[in-house]
Amino acid sequence: MIAPGSTASDHIDRIMAWVDGAPAPTSPPPHGIIADSWKRCVLKHRLDPATVNAPNVLTPPELRDHVEPVGEFLGFARESLLGLHAQLAASGYVVLLADRDGVTIERFGSLPIEGRMARAGLERGAVWAEDCEGTNGVGTCLASGQPVLVHRFDHFAVRHTGLTCSVAPILGPVGELLAALDVSSLTAPAGGQFQSLVHGFVMSAARQIEDTWFLARTRENCVLALARSPEMAGIETDAMIAVDPAGTVVGINGGARKLFAGRDLIGVRLDAVLETSLDRLAAGTALVRQSGTERRWAISLRPPLAAQRLPSRRAPARSSAPARPTRHLPLDELAGGDPQMQAHVRRIRRFVDCDLPILMGGETGTGKEAFARAIHDASARAARPFVGINCAALPESLIESELFGYAEGAFTGARRDGMRGKLLQADGGTLFLDEIGDMPLAAQTRLLRVLAEREVIPLGGDRAIPLDLHVICASHHDLEALVASGAFRADLFYRLNGLRITLPPLRDRTDKAELIDRALELETAGLAATPRLTPEARSLLLDHDWPGNIRQLRTVVRAAVIGCEDGLIRCDDLPLAMPRFAGATSPACPAACPEAERLQAILRSHKWCVADAARSLNVSRMTLYRRMAKFGVVPPNQL
Ligand SMILES: Nc1ncnc2c1ncn2[C@@H]1O[C@H](COP(=O)(O)OP(=O)(O)OP(=O)(O)O)[C@@H](O)[C@H]1O
C-alpha cells in the first residue's frame, strides 16, 4: 500500500494510529496481513518503526549452520531460482530464498546499485525475521504462512520503506513450512498490474520448487497425479498425493492442499479421499471419483522410484508458465542476422581452441553468459564442464572459498571434508566469471596466481592442484576505468584481455524481428498452440528501446504468452511499462553535474540525514531540500 507523499513521521503516525485503533480518515487502510503484522510488531515484538540499525547479517560460519541442513533442498530449488532470476533481473529485482528462520540462504541478482542493496540487507546471511525487522516480505510471509506483497510503506520500519517485496511460502509434503521465496526491488513501480505479474512469477516458481521437492521426498512412495481429464494426464497435473504401501496418505503437494482445502489428509486412508485403492490403480490412467463428491479425476500412478533412477534435479516440474527452453543456443543462432554478432562469431571460431582468455562486454541481458556457453559448446572442451560464477552475486566473504575451495578443517565452521571450489569443478572445461569487475582485490590476486601457475591451492591447504581451464569473463563495467581507479588489478586485466568481444544492445541490433520471433518460439516451446503477435504488437516490440535487452524481451514475451487470450498477443498483453533498468547506461542519479555530485557527497557523509547535512552547510533543511530537488538528488531509499 502506498501512502503518497509519505514522510517518515507520517509513516510512523499512520502505523501508531492503526495499532491504537484510531486511523486518520485520510490514511489509506493497510490490508489485513499488513495490519495484523503492524500490530504484532508493536504489541508483541515491541519494535519501534523509527529505529535505524544496520542489517543483521550472519557471519559465514553462522550462515553455514543455516545452509548445511537444507543443502539438498537448495540443490533442488536452484534451477527454479535461476529461472525466476532470468525473468525478473532486468526489472531490477533480486531473488532471495530464506529459510524458515528468515535467514537469506540464497540470493541471485547482480547488483548495479550494490551499496544500496547491501544496506537494505538483500544479501546472503541477512536475517529478515519479523520479530527483528518488523513487517517485511520474508518475515511477514513466514509469520503468517501466506504469500504477501509488501510495497514500500507497508513495511514497518522506516528504513525498509524503499523496498518492494513479493514473497511466497514454500511448504513440504506434510505441510511443514520450509522456506520463503522472495523477489525484492528498490525501484519497483507502484503499478498494480506490474506487481501482480511479478507476484504471479513468484507464486509459480514457489509451486515449482515445492513440486520438485515433493517428488524428491516421496520417491520411495507411490504418487497419484490427479488431472482434470484423461487428455490432461501427464501434461497438467492439478494435485499430487503420496501414499505408503498400506494405502495411507503420507504427503500432498500444493495443488492437493488447495483442492482439499481445510482437510488434513496426512494419515488418512486413500479410499477416504478417492474411491479407489492402490491395487485397483493400474500403471495407466484411471478415471476415479473423489470420495463424497460427483467430481472425477484422471489419475496416473507413479510407482516408488527407489529401484529406479532418481529424478533429475533439473527435471522440470509442473508450472503454470510455459516450459522454458532447456537447449542452449549455439553461436550461429545467438548471432542471428546481425552483422556485428556474425563478425564476433567468425572471430571466435578462428580462436575457439586456442584457450585465449575471452573478455566480454555489453550491457546487462545482451546474452554474455549465453554466448560464453555457446563458445564452450563449440570448443573441444564441450564434453567437459562449463561452470559459471557471478562475482557480484556472492558476498565478499564467501567469494574466495567458492572459487578456490577450501581444505579439510580450513576454518571454524568449514565442512569437515573441505570443499572443491568452482575452479576445480571446471577443470578440463570452461570457467565463466560473470561481473568480474566486482571481484574483490584479494580474490583478484589469488586468481592471477592461479592463471599464471595453472594450479590452485585451496584455502587453508598446502598442496597445489594442477588445473586446465579456458577462462571467459564478462563485465558491464568499464574495466579500463576500474584499472585506472585502482579497483581492478592491471596485471589481471591484461591476462584476461585476450580476445575482446562487446555484445551489442538489443536496440542496436539489426535483426530485432528475428530475435522477437525466436523469443516467441522459445517461450512457447512445448505448448500445443503458439500465440501470434498482432501487427501492432509486433511494431511495439520492434520500436521499444529495451533497456533490459534480450532478457527483458524474453520476459515481456513470456508474460504476453501467459496472459493473452484467443491465441493473439495484442499491445495490451505486452507489459512494456517496466521501470528503466539501472544498468550501465542509466546513471544511479539522474543528475551528474558538479553541484549534484557535491550535494550527494555531503549527504552521503551524513548518511543521507538531511538535517545533519543542512547543519554542516549552514542552511535550513528546506533550503537543502529545494537544492536537492533542483539538482535531482534523491535519497537512495526514495529512488
Ligand atoms: N540471441 C538470443 N536469442 C534468444 N534468447 C537469448 C539470446 N541471447 C540471450 N538470450 C537469452 O536472454 C537471457 C539473458 O542472457 P544472458 O544471461 O546470457 O545475458 P547477460 O548479458 O549474461 O546478462 P547479465 O549481464 O545480467 O549477466 C537468457 O535467458 C538467454 O538465454
XYZ file of C-alpha atoms and ligand atoms in Angstrom:
670
model
C 0.000 0.000 0.000
C 1.458 3.324 -0.970
C 0.998 6.349 1.153
C 1.510 9.078 -1.433
C 3.859 11.793 -0.303
C 4.580 9.985 2.960
C 7.388 11.146 5.143
C 8.975 9.098 7.888
C 6.871 10.805 10.554
C 3.627 10.356 8.518
C 4.502 6.695 8.232
C 5.098 6.273 11.946
C 1.897 8.215 12.781
C -0.076 6.021 10.392
C 1.197 2.803 11.979
C 0.590 4.015 15.510
C -2.901 5.243 14.645
C -3.770 1.830 13.216
C -2.373 -0.028 16.168
C -4.252 2.297 18.540
C -7.430 1.750 16.509
C -7.753 5.432 15.606
C -6.681 5.726 11.960
C -6.867 9.140 10.350
C -9.748 9.239 7.827
C -7.298 10.316 5.085
C -4.918 7.460 5.760
C -5.304 4.538 3.304
C -6.032 1.353 5.287
C -3.369 -1.363 5.245
C -4.643 -4.716 4.045
C -5.303 -7.473 6.602
C -1.953 -9.277 6.652
C -0.064 -5.984 6.917
C -2.366 -4.576 9.610
C -2.002 -7.782 11.669
C 1.756 -7.652 11.266
C 1.979 -3.988 12.370
C 0.045 -4.926 15.495
C 2.364 -7.870 16.203
C 5.397 -5.608 15.726
C 4.201 -3.045 18.278
C 2.294 -5.150 20.795
C 4.208 -8.439 20.696
C 7.719 -7.728 19.415
C 7.879 -4.236 20.988
C 9.564 -2.774 17.907
C 9.888 0.911 17.081
C 9.395 1.865 13.406
C 11.883 4.721 13.742
C 14.814 2.558 14.867
C 17.708 2.789 12.435
C 20.063 -0.123 12.715
C 22.387 -1.847 10.256
C 21.043 -5.001 8.594
C 21.514 -8.053 10.781
C 23.853 -10.263 8.713
C 25.209 -13.587 9.995
C 28.908 -14.420 9.892
C 29.963 -17.083 7.318
C 30.142 -19.879 9.950
C 26.727 -18.850 11.331
C 25.308 -18.788 7.805
C 26.738 -22.233 7.127
C 24.744 -23.556 10.114
C 21.583 -22.479 8.285
C 22.641 -23.567 4.777
C 24.008 -27.042 5.516
C 20.834 -28.590 6.965
C 18.910 -27.551 3.835
C 21.702 -28.230 1.320
C 19.757 -30.933 -0.540
C 16.623 -28.770 -0.729
C 18.705 -25.873 -2.061
C 20.097 -28.123 -4.784
C 16.561 -28.929 -5.943
C 15.439 -25.295 -5.701
C 18.347 -23.724 -7.570
C 17.048 -24.297 -11.109
C 13.743 -22.557 -10.343
C 15.536 -19.697 -8.581
C 17.706 -19.150 -11.641
C 14.631 -19.244 -13.878
C 12.913 -16.616 -11.728
C 16.061 -14.502 -11.741
C 16.183 -14.679 -15.547
C 12.566 -13.465 -15.673
C 12.995 -10.518 -13.331
C 16.615 -9.389 -13.188
C 16.181 -6.871 -15.999
C 13.459 -5.159 -13.998
C 15.809 -4.553 -11.084
C 14.721 -7.426 -8.827
C 16.944 -9.718 -6.789
C 15.752 -13.217 -5.929
C 16.187 -14.403 -2.339
C 15.435 -17.690 -0.646
C 15.102 -17.516 3.138
C 14.952 -20.486 5.479
C 12.141 -20.792 7.990
C 14.086 -18.662 10.473
C 14.068 -15.806 7.974
C 17.786 -16.124 7.153
C 18.650 -15.478 3.491
C 20.339 -18.694 2.376
C 20.487 -17.982 -1.363
C 20.462 -14.882 -3.482
C 20.559 -14.330 -7.222
C 20.885 -10.937 -8.797
C 23.689 -8.747 -9.982
C 23.620 -5.529 -8.091
C 24.192 -2.442 -10.191
C 23.353 -0.494 -7.041
C 25.365 -2.678 -4.709
C 25.759 -0.218 -1.862
C 22.054 0.434 -1.573
C 21.092 -3.198 -1.861
C 23.662 -4.224 0.706
C 22.396 -1.558 3.088
C 18.910 -2.853 2.571
C 20.146 -6.260 3.722
C 19.476 -8.052 0.430
C 22.384 -10.417 0.787
C 23.120 -13.945 1.883
C 23.117 -14.244 5.659
C 20.738 -11.307 6.207
C 18.096 -12.050 8.871
C 14.571 -10.940 7.928
C 12.579 -12.471 10.820
C 9.582 -10.274 11.602
C 10.466 -10.001 15.292
C 13.796 -8.342 14.324
C 12.986 -6.326 11.213
C 9.278 -5.625 11.628
C 6.776 -6.110 8.799
C 8.719 -7.190 5.710
C 8.201 -9.613 2.847
C 10.076 -12.648 4.145
C 9.370 -12.158 7.857
C 5.647 -11.494 7.420
C 5.227 -14.352 4.926
C 6.848 -16.725 7.448
C 4.849 -15.327 10.374
C 1.502 -15.509 8.552
C 2.210 -18.559 6.368
C 0.675 -16.569 3.476
C 2.033 -15.145 0.223
C 2.497 -11.389 0.642
C 3.261 -8.307 -1.374
C 4.890 -5.722 0.873
C 5.211 -2.479 -1.047
C 7.235 0.405 0.374
C 5.138 1.997 3.155
C 3.590 -1.361 4.040
C 6.912 -2.031 5.785
C 7.014 -1.341 9.494
C 10.480 0.139 9.856
C 11.094 3.452 8.141
C 14.448 2.147 6.915
C 12.744 -0.507 4.743
C 10.189 1.774 3.080
C 12.223 1.938 -0.141
C 11.692 -1.777 -0.763
C 9.031 -3.714 -2.628
C 8.944 -7.451 -1.893
C 6.805 -10.230 -3.338
C 7.052 -13.402 -1.306
C 5.536 -16.886 -1.318
C 5.929 -19.581 1.340
C 7.312 -22.982 0.329
C 5.793 -25.960 2.126
C 6.979 -29.540 2.327
C 4.946 -32.738 1.667
C 3.310 -32.778 5.111
C 2.570 -29.056 5.076
C 5.666 -28.036 7.023
C 6.981 -24.541 6.324
C 10.376 -24.912 4.628
C 11.326 -21.533 3.235
C 10.146 -18.259 1.767
C 10.820 -17.261 -1.831
C 11.229 -13.533 -2.214
C 11.871 -11.066 -5.019
C 12.813 -7.589 -3.873
C 13.450 -4.323 -5.610
C 14.312 -0.780 -4.683
C 12.895 0.561 -7.926
C 9.555 -1.255 -8.346
C 6.790 0.918 -9.769
C 3.528 1.376 -7.885
C 1.502 -0.101 -10.807
C -0.717 -2.894 -9.503
C -0.686 -4.709 -12.869
C 3.083 -4.995 -12.980
C 3.278 -6.099 -9.373
C 0.581 -8.727 -9.885
C 2.600 -10.064 -12.784
C 5.744 -10.235 -10.631
C 3.759 -11.855 -7.815
C 2.444 -14.421 -10.301
C 6.005 -15.296 -11.317
C 6.977 -15.735 -7.656
C 3.960 -17.946 -6.885
C 4.625 -20.069 -9.948
C 8.322 -20.531 -9.053
C 7.412 -21.373 -5.433
C 4.959 -24.070 -6.643
C 7.648 -25.396 -8.973
C 10.140 -25.696 -6.094
C 7.509 -27.350 -3.879
C 6.642 -29.904 -6.567
C 10.275 -30.712 -7.363
C 10.971 -31.227 -3.666
C 7.726 -33.193 -3.186
C 8.708 -35.666 -5.919
C 12.206 -35.993 -4.467
C 10.987 -36.578 -0.899
C 8.319 -39.089 -1.875
C 10.476 -41.107 -4.242
C 10.008 -44.240 -2.128
C 6.193 -43.976 -2.232
C 3.506 -44.318 -4.858
C 2.458 -40.897 -6.110
C -1.006 -40.328 -7.575
C -1.124 -37.469 -10.084
C -4.643 -36.034 -10.493
C -5.636 -34.326 -13.746
C -8.963 -32.793 -14.743
C -9.364 -35.070 -17.765
C -7.579 -38.041 -19.320
C -6.334 -35.711 -22.113
C -4.553 -33.574 -19.495
C -2.991 -36.528 -17.654
C 0.783 -36.263 -17.833
C 0.552 -32.694 -19.216
C -1.046 -30.606 -16.487
C -1.355 -32.116 -13.027
C -3.786 -30.472 -10.603
C -2.692 -32.290 -7.483
C -0.275 -34.967 -6.278
C -0.797 -37.365 -3.374
C 1.879 -39.692 -1.989
C 0.667 -42.955 -0.458
C 2.547 -45.618 1.525
C 2.210 -49.365 0.715
C -0.604 -49.694 3.306
C -2.681 -47.139 1.405
C -2.232 -44.234 3.837
C -1.620 -40.695 2.585
C 1.906 -39.620 3.581
C 2.316 -36.423 1.586
C 0.461 -33.931 -0.600
C 1.657 -31.132 -2.848
C 0.404 -27.539 -3.026
C -2.189 -28.435 -5.666
C -3.716 -31.079 -3.373
C -3.672 -28.685 -0.407
C -5.701 -26.239 -2.495
C -8.033 -28.900 -3.835
C -8.818 -30.401 -0.431
C -8.664 -27.041 1.347
C -9.152 -27.354 5.071
C -8.837 -31.148 5.177
C -5.768 -32.618 6.801
C -5.116 -35.609 4.557
C -1.897 -36.822 6.169
C -2.514 -40.174 7.833
C -5.917 -40.584 6.148
C -6.660 -43.774 4.180
C -6.634 -43.253 0.419
C -10.171 -44.647 -0.042
C -11.492 -41.852 2.209
C -10.104 -39.360 -0.300
C -10.682 -41.097 -3.629
C -12.953 -44.024 -4.459
C -10.076 -46.323 -5.326
C -7.178 -48.246 -3.841
C -3.572 -48.773 -4.862
C -4.392 -52.311 -6.003
C -7.066 -51.068 -8.376
C -4.905 -48.326 -9.862
C -3.041 -49.849 -12.767
C 0.106 -48.205 -14.105
C -2.031 -46.477 -16.752
C -4.558 -43.673 -16.276
C -7.858 -44.398 -14.455
C -10.960 -42.229 -14.051
C -11.752 -42.096 -10.311
C -14.447 -40.352 -8.274
C -13.425 -38.042 -5.403
C -14.967 -39.571 -2.258
C -18.233 -37.974 -1.236
C -18.498 -35.845 -4.402
C -19.507 -36.220 -8.057
C -16.117 -34.973 -9.198
C -13.967 -37.365 -11.238
C -10.218 -37.253 -11.708
C -7.944 -38.848 -14.273
C -5.277 -40.454 -12.110
C -1.902 -41.746 -13.158
C 0.210 -43.674 -10.704
C 3.933 -43.192 -10.325
C 5.353 -46.279 -8.662
C 8.053 -45.923 -5.984
C 11.302 -44.781 -7.555
C 13.625 -46.441 -5.053
C 14.601 -49.128 -7.533
C 14.695 -46.724 -10.458
C 16.922 -43.826 -11.398
C 16.286 -40.843 -9.123
C 14.523 -37.925 -10.743
C 16.967 -35.451 -12.202
C 17.353 -32.255 -10.198
C 16.853 -30.478 -13.448
C 13.621 -32.224 -14.357
C 11.045 -29.503 -14.850
C 8.079 -29.752 -12.537
C 4.546 -28.642 -13.344
C 4.250 -24.948 -13.767
C 1.512 -22.662 -14.924
C 4.087 -20.869 -17.061
C 5.092 -22.319 -20.416
C 8.118 -24.615 -20.291
C 11.373 -22.732 -20.593
C 13.803 -23.901 -23.245
C 16.462 -26.173 -21.869
C 18.569 -26.205 -25.016
C 21.496 -23.837 -25.120
C 21.528 -21.646 -28.183
C 24.521 -22.288 -30.463
C 26.757 -19.450 -31.685
C 25.057 -19.051 -35.074
C 21.609 -18.774 -33.537
C 22.839 -16.223 -30.994
C 24.369 -14.175 -33.816
C 21.146 -14.293 -35.832
C 21.179 -11.843 -38.741
C 23.152 -9.098 -37.001
C 26.418 -8.300 -38.888
C 28.291 -7.274 -35.711
C 27.317 -10.513 -33.935
C 28.173 -12.556 -37.030
C 31.639 -10.931 -37.133
C 32.127 -11.867 -33.451
C 31.195 -15.468 -34.205
C 33.620 -15.654 -37.175
C 36.419 -14.342 -34.950
C 35.537 -16.724 -32.104
C 35.566 -19.713 -34.458
C 39.141 -18.864 -35.523
C 40.352 -18.864 -31.913
C 37.961 -21.295 -30.271
C 40.520 -23.938 -29.347
C 43.479 -21.630 -28.641
C 42.469 -21.234 -24.981
C 42.926 -17.499 -25.340
C 41.043 -15.846 -22.474
C 37.942 -14.030 -23.690
C 36.698 -10.808 -22.150
C 33.116 -9.920 -22.949
C 31.498 -6.556 -22.531
C 27.939 -5.472 -23.141
C 25.019 -4.182 -21.168
C 23.090 -6.465 -18.894
C 20.917 -9.050 -20.624
C 22.681 -8.833 -24.003
C 23.448 -12.549 -23.817
C 27.007 -12.642 -22.458
C 26.508 -15.813 -20.453
C 24.581 -17.469 -23.301
C 27.463 -16.540 -25.637
C 30.081 -17.916 -23.220
C 28.247 -21.223 -23.064
C 27.926 -21.348 -26.838
C 31.698 -20.791 -27.144
C 32.236 -23.691 -24.736
C 29.827 -25.898 -26.710
C 31.654 -25.068 -29.953
C 35.065 -25.904 -28.472
C 36.964 -29.138 -27.990
C 36.116 -28.792 -24.279
C 32.366 -29.225 -24.963
C 32.149 -32.596 -23.206
C 33.838 -31.184 -20.078
C 32.110 -28.933 -17.502
C 31.021 -25.357 -18.104
C 30.998 -23.640 -14.704
C 29.741 -20.116 -14.239
C 30.053 -17.872 -11.225
C 28.630 -14.401 -10.778
C 31.210 -12.444 -8.809
C 28.674 -9.710 -7.985
C 26.168 -12.122 -6.513
C 28.485 -13.532 -3.850
C 29.271 -11.754 -0.604
C 32.915 -10.714 -0.445
C 33.434 -13.054 2.494
C 32.447 -16.152 0.503
C 33.869 -15.469 -2.928
C 37.332 -16.909 -2.268
C 36.059 -20.159 -0.779
C 33.503 -20.516 -3.620
C 36.181 -20.019 -6.262
C 39.222 -21.728 -4.818
C 37.573 -24.157 -2.400
C 38.990 -24.940 0.990
C 40.914 -27.739 2.610
C 39.683 -30.022 5.353
C 39.219 -28.028 8.613
C 40.420 -24.784 6.983
C 38.433 -22.623 9.403
C 35.847 -22.880 12.160
C 32.576 -23.981 10.654
C 34.197 -25.315 7.441
C 32.832 -28.591 6.147
C 34.802 -31.467 7.618
C 35.825 -32.859 4.247
C 36.672 -29.460 2.713
C 35.120 -28.132 -0.490
C 36.111 -28.199 -4.149
C 35.867 -24.669 -5.456
C 34.401 -23.623 -8.816
C 37.845 -23.606 -10.444
C 38.384 -27.288 -9.703
C 34.806 -28.092 -10.684
C 35.564 -26.559 -14.104
C 38.830 -28.481 -14.527
C 39.204 -29.552 -18.161
C 36.341 -27.286 -19.221
C 35.414 -23.603 -19.217
C 35.153 -21.220 -16.280
C 32.834 -18.268 -16.854
C 33.439 -15.385 -14.464
C 30.468 -13.049 -14.763
C 30.746 -9.498 -13.407
C 34.496 -9.928 -12.970
C 34.742 -6.179 -12.220
C 33.043 -6.880 -8.874
C 35.686 -9.359 -7.746
C 37.360 -8.159 -4.520
C 41.067 -7.312 -4.812
C 42.227 -10.181 -2.581
C 40.434 -12.711 -4.787
C 41.893 -10.994 -7.887
C 45.412 -11.573 -6.563
C 44.717 -15.230 -5.907
C 43.068 -15.687 -9.326
C 46.052 -14.093 -11.060
C 48.355 -16.596 -9.365
C 46.145 -19.499 -10.418
C 46.061 -18.357 -14.050
C 49.819 -17.765 -14.137
C 50.784 -21.036 -12.495
C 47.906 -23.186 -13.778
C 47.399 -24.687 -10.349
C 45.242 -23.925 -7.353
C 45.875 -24.184 -3.636
C 42.534 -24.383 -1.766
C 42.171 -22.032 1.212
C 43.951 -23.456 4.222
C 45.588 -26.125 2.058
C 49.274 -26.719 1.386
C 49.073 -28.779 -1.807
C 48.882 -27.215 -5.264
C 46.443 -28.980 -7.604
C 47.100 -28.678 -11.358
C 44.340 -27.070 -13.341
C 43.417 -26.888 -17.014
C 40.854 -24.196 -17.787
C 39.586 -21.938 -20.513
C 38.551 -18.681 -18.875
C 35.820 -16.413 -20.209
C 34.961 -13.268 -18.276
C 32.205 -10.726 -18.607
C 31.538 -7.347 -17.149
C 29.207 -4.490 -17.843
C 31.606 -2.158 -16.002
C 34.290 -0.271 -17.898
C 37.226 -2.421 -16.746
C 39.851 0.046 -18.006
C 38.268 2.700 -15.773
C 38.336 0.262 -12.832
C 42.032 -0.379 -13.533
C 42.668 3.379 -13.670
C 40.896 3.878 -10.329
C 42.826 1.031 -8.701
C 39.710 -1.125 -8.146
C 40.904 -3.766 -10.615
C 44.435 -5.170 -10.913
C 46.099 -4.103 -14.150
C 48.106 -7.345 -14.437
C 44.957 -9.462 -14.103
C 43.168 -7.275 -16.650
C 45.961 -7.813 -19.219
C 45.935 -11.551 -18.585
C 42.161 -11.801 -19.075
C 42.011 -9.409 -22.006
C 42.883 -11.956 -24.701
C 40.042 -11.715 -27.147
C 37.728 -8.750 -26.637
C 34.089 -9.028 -27.637
C 31.390 -6.463 -26.942
C 27.842 -7.661 -27.484
C 25.558 -5.018 -28.977
C 22.489 -3.904 -27.033
C 19.175 -5.062 -28.431
C 18.261 -1.524 -29.523
C 21.260 -1.544 -31.923
C 20.680 -4.990 -33.387
C 19.556 -5.084 -36.988
C 17.837 -8.452 -36.571
C 15.259 -7.424 -33.968
C 12.407 -9.032 -35.892
C 14.241 -12.368 -35.923
C 15.002 -12.069 -32.184
C 11.335 -11.398 -31.444
C 10.323 -14.483 -33.422
C 12.944 -16.579 -31.636
C 11.835 -15.284 -28.228
C 8.263 -16.272 -29.103
C 9.403 -19.677 -30.339
C 11.469 -20.324 -27.173
C 8.805 -19.093 -24.782
C 6.111 -21.249 -26.375
C 8.220 -24.410 -26.662
C 6.099 -27.356 -25.616
C 2.753 -25.545 -25.914
C 0.098 -27.133 -28.086
C -0.702 -23.854 -29.859
C 1.651 -20.932 -30.461
C 0.106 -17.486 -29.960
C 0.663 -14.977 -32.785
C 1.555 -11.298 -32.484
C -0.809 -8.744 -33.969
C 0.993 -6.350 -36.386
C 0.550 -3.524 -33.825
C 2.080 -5.613 -31.019
C 4.986 -6.571 -33.298
C 5.620 -2.870 -34.122
C 5.519 -2.020 -30.421
C 8.160 -4.673 -29.717
C 10.298 -3.515 -32.654
C 10.201 0.144 -31.578
C 10.764 -0.300 -27.836
C 14.214 0.799 -26.627
C 14.750 -2.358 -24.481
C 16.781 -1.157 -21.500
C 16.875 -4.742 -20.230
C 17.926 -6.175 -23.601
C 17.184 -9.746 -24.720
C 16.411 -10.860 -21.181
C 13.689 -8.225 -20.914
C 12.384 -9.130 -24.375
C 12.097 -12.767 -23.262
C 10.316 -11.747 -20.030
C 7.856 -9.495 -21.849
C 7.106 -12.181 -24.440
C 6.705 -14.815 -21.732
C 4.264 -12.620 -19.810
C 2.304 -11.976 -23.017
C 2.157 -15.692 -23.831
C 0.734 -16.406 -20.358
C -1.701 -13.501 -20.385
C -3.013 -13.415 -23.964
C -6.418 -14.717 -24.966
C -7.616 -16.495 -28.135
C -4.054 -17.111 -29.374
C -3.378 -13.460 -30.269
C -0.867 -11.243 -28.474
C -2.104 -7.656 -28.584
C -0.399 -4.432 -27.421
C -2.250 -4.635 -24.079
C -0.721 -8.050 -23.394
C 2.818 -6.632 -23.522
C 3.922 -5.356 -20.090
C 6.195 -2.702 -21.508
C 5.730 -0.069 -18.831
C 8.575 -1.625 -16.876
C 10.917 0.514 -14.823
C 14.149 1.510 -16.558
C 16.880 -0.846 -15.545
C 19.526 0.906 -13.531
C 22.328 -0.699 -15.530
C 25.450 0.540 -17.229
C 23.621 3.043 -19.391
C 21.437 4.617 -16.758
C 23.205 6.545 -14.047
C 22.083 5.872 -10.466
C 21.445 9.589 -10.031
C 19.758 11.462 -12.843
C 21.861 14.489 -12.191
C 25.583 14.270 -12.781
C 26.514 17.968 -12.653
C 29.213 19.124 -10.179
C 26.680 20.697 -7.809
C 24.627 17.481 -7.720
C 27.775 15.487 -7.043
C 28.805 17.879 -4.261
C 25.369 17.614 -2.642
C 25.441 13.842 -2.916
C 28.899 13.689 -1.330
C 27.803 15.866 1.605
C 24.587 13.897 2.106
C 26.463 10.618 1.885
C 28.941 11.781 4.512
C 25.952 12.431 6.780
C 24.371 9.054 5.968
C 21.656 10.891 3.999
C 20.379 12.651 7.116
C 19.153 15.912 5.592
C 19.039 17.737 8.934
C 22.714 16.977 9.693
C 23.818 17.814 6.151
C 21.903 21.114 6.243
C 23.537 21.986 9.586
C 27.011 21.325 8.153
C 26.240 23.610 5.196
C 24.781 26.217 7.499
C 21.498 26.330 5.569
C 17.965 25.403 6.597
C 16.574 21.966 5.889
C 14.057 23.463 3.480
C 16.859 25.175 1.531
C 18.711 21.880 1.253
C 15.553 20.058 0.130
C 14.994 22.777 -2.510
C 18.592 22.389 -3.763
C 18.217 18.602 -3.843
C 15.041 18.946 -5.892
C 16.670 21.477 -8.238
C 19.656 19.212 -8.970
C 17.690 15.961 -8.981
C 19.410 14.472 -5.931
C 17.204 11.759 -4.467
C 17.952 9.869 -1.233
C 18.726 6.216 -2.060
C 15.711 4.897 -0.186
C 13.375 7.053 -2.278
C 14.695 6.149 -5.742
N 20.075 -14.421 -29.304
C 19.263 -14.799 -28.328
N 18.044 -15.305 -28.610
C 17.191 -15.659 -27.624
N 17.461 -15.582 -26.303
C 18.681 -15.086 -25.969
C 19.636 -14.670 -26.938
N 20.731 -14.211 -26.288
C 20.466 -14.331 -24.980
N 19.255 -14.863 -24.791
C 18.568 -15.113 -23.512
O 18.499 -13.848 -22.846
C 18.657 -14.033 -21.443
C 19.809 -13.158 -20.950
O 21.040 -13.665 -21.445
P 22.364 -13.733 -20.550
O 22.050 -14.152 -19.147
O 23.350 -14.531 -21.298
O 22.745 -12.174 -20.529
P 23.987 -11.472 -19.796
O 24.496 -10.438 -20.734
O 24.955 -12.511 -19.313
O 23.262 -10.761 -18.585
P 23.965 -10.173 -17.216
O 24.922 -9.103 -17.625
O 22.798 -9.596 -16.461
O 24.603 -11.331 -16.521
C 18.892 -15.517 -21.225
O 17.638 -16.101 -20.907
C 19.369 -16.009 -22.581
O 19.060 -17.377 -22.783
